Short mmCIF file of C-alpha atoms in Angstrom, two decimals:
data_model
loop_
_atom_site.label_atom_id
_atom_site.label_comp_id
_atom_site.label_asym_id
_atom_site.label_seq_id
_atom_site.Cartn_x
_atom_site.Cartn_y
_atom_site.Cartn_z
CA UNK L 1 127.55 45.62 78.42
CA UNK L 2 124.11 45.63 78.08
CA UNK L 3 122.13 43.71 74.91
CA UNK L 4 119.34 45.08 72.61
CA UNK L 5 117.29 42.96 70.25
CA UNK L 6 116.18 44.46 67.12
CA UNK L 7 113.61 42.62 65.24
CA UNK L 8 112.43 43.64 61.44
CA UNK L 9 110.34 42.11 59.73
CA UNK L 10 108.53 43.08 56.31
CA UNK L 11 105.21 44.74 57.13
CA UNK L 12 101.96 42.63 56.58
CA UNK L 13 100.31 44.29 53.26
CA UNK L 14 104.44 44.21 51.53
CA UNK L 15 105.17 41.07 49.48
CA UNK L 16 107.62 38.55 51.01
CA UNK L 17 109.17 36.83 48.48
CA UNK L 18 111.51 34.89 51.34
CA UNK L 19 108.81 33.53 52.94
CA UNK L 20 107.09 32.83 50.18
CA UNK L 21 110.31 30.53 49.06
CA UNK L 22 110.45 28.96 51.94
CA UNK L 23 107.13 28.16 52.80
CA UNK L 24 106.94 26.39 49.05
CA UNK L 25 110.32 24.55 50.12
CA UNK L 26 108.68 23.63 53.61
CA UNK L 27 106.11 22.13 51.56
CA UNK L 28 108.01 20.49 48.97
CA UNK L 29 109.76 18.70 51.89
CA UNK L 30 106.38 17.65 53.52
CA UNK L 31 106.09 19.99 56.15
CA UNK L 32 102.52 20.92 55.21
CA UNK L 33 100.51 23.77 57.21
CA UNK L 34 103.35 26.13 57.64
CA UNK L 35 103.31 29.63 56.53
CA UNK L 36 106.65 31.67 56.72
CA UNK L 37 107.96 35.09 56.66
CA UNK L 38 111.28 36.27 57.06
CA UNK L 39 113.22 38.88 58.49
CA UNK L 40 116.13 39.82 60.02
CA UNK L 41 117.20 39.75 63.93
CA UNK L 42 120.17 42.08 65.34
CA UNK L 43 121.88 41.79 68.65
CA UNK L 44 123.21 45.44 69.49
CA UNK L 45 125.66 44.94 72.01
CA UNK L 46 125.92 48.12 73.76
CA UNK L 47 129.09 49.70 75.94
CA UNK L 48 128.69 50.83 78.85
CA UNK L 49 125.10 51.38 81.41
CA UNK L 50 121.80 51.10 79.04
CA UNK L 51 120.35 54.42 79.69
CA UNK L 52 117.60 56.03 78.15
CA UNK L 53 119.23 57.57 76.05
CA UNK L 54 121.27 54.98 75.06
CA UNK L 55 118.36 52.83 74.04
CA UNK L 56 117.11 55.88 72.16
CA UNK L 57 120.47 55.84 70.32
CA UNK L 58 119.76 52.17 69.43
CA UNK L 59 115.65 53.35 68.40
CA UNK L 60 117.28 55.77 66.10
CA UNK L 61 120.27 53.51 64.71
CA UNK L 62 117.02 50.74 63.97
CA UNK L 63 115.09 53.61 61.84
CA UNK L 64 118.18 54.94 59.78
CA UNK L 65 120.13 51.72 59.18
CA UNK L 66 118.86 48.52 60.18
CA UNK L 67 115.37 48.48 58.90
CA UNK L 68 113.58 49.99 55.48
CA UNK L 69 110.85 51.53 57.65
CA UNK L 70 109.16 52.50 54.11
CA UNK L 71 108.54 48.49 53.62
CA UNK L 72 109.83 46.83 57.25
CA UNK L 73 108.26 47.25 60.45
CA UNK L 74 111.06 46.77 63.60
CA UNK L 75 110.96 46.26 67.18
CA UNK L 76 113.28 46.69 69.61
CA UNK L 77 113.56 45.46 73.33
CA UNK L 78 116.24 44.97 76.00
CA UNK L 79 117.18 41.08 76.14
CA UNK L 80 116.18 39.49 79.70
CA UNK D 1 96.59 28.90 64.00
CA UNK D 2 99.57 29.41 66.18
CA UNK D 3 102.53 31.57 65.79
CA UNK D 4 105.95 29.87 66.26
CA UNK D 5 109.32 32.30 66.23
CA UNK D 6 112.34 30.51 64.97
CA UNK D 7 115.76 32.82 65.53
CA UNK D 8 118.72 32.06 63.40
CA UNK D 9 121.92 33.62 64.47
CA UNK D 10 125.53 32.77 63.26
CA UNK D 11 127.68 30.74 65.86
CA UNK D 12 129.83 32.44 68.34
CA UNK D 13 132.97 31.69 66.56
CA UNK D 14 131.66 31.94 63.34
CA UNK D 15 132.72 35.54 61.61
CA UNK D 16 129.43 37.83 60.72
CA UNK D 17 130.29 39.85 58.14
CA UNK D 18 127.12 41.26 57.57
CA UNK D 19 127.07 42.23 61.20
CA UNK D 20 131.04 43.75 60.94
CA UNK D 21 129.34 45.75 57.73
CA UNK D 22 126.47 46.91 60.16
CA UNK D 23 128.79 48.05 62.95
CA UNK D 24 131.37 49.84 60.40
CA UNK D 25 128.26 52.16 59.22
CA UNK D 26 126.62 52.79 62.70
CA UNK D 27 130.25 53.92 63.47
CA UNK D 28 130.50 55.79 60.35
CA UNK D 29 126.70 57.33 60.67
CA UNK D 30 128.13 58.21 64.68
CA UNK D 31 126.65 55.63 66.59
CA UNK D 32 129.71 55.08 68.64
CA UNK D 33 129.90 51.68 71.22
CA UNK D 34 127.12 49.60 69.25
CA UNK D 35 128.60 46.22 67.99
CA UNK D 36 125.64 43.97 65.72
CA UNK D 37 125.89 40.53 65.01
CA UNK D 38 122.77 39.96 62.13
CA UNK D 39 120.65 37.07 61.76
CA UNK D 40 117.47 35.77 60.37
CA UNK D 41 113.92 35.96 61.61
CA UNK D 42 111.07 33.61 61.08
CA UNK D 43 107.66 34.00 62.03
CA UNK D 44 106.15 30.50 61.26
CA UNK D 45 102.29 30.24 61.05
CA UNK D 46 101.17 26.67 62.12
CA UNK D 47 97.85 25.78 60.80
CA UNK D 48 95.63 23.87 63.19
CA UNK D 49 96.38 23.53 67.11
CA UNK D 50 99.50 23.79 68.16
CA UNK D 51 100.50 20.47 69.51
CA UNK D 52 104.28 19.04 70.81
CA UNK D 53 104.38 17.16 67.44
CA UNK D 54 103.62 20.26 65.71
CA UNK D 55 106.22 21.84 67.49
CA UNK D 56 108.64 19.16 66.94
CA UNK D 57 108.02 19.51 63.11
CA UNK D 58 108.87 23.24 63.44
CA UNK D 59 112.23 22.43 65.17
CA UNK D 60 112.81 19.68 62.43
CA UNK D 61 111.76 22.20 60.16
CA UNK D 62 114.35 24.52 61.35
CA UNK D 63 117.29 22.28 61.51
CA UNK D 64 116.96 20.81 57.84
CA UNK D 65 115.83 24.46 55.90
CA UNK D 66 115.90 27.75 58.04
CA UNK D 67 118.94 27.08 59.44
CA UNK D 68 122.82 25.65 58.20
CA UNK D 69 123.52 24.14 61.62
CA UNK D 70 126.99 24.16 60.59
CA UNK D 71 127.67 27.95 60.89
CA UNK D 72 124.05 29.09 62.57
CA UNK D 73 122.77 28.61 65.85
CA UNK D 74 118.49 28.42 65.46
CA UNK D 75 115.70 28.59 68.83
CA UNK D 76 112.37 28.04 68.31
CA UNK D 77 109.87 29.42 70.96
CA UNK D 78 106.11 29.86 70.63
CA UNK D 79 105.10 33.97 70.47
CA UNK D 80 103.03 34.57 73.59
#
């Protein structure tokens, strides 16, 4: 059993209206000087080894379901 | 300016169902053997250097807003 991290994240130049709330919360509670944006984390457990292929199952899972790639930007990576 | 990650994930024993609603349509869409639990990113921009009272404020930060510590598990780590 092998774990894959999938980060996404709205992309920089697409309004975040999460962050946005959050950082005026932040402030509102006097945490000044913090600037937030939100997104969303996955942990894809997968069965069995973590071939190549199998990540590339998990690449193409990311860009059909997991992230709006037409307004979110996603990463993914094998957790260490 | 510094760039602090905070990673919120539900609790071990804590049911996900947005994660159970993630793995039912990776199943459906025939990504077979991928289980996701689903969380929340946040990429927090510090203004100024990025002292270990700054950091502390980000971890308070975290515990009182961007996460319920009740049902979510948070870790704060500075992006390389």
């Amino acid at each position: 059993m092998a774990r894959v991290i999938v980060d996404v994240m709205p992309k920089p130049e697409i309004l975040d209206p999460q962050g946005k709330a959050v950082t005026g919360a932040l402030k509102r509670l006097g945490f000044d000087g913090l600037t937030v944006r939100q997104g969303k984390r996955f942990e894809v457990d997968v069965e069995g080894d973590l071939t190549d292929e199998r990540l590339d199952q998990v690449r193409e899972a990311a860009e059909k379901l997991l992230a709006n790639t037409v307004i979110e930007a996603f990463d993914v990576r094998v957790e260490q």
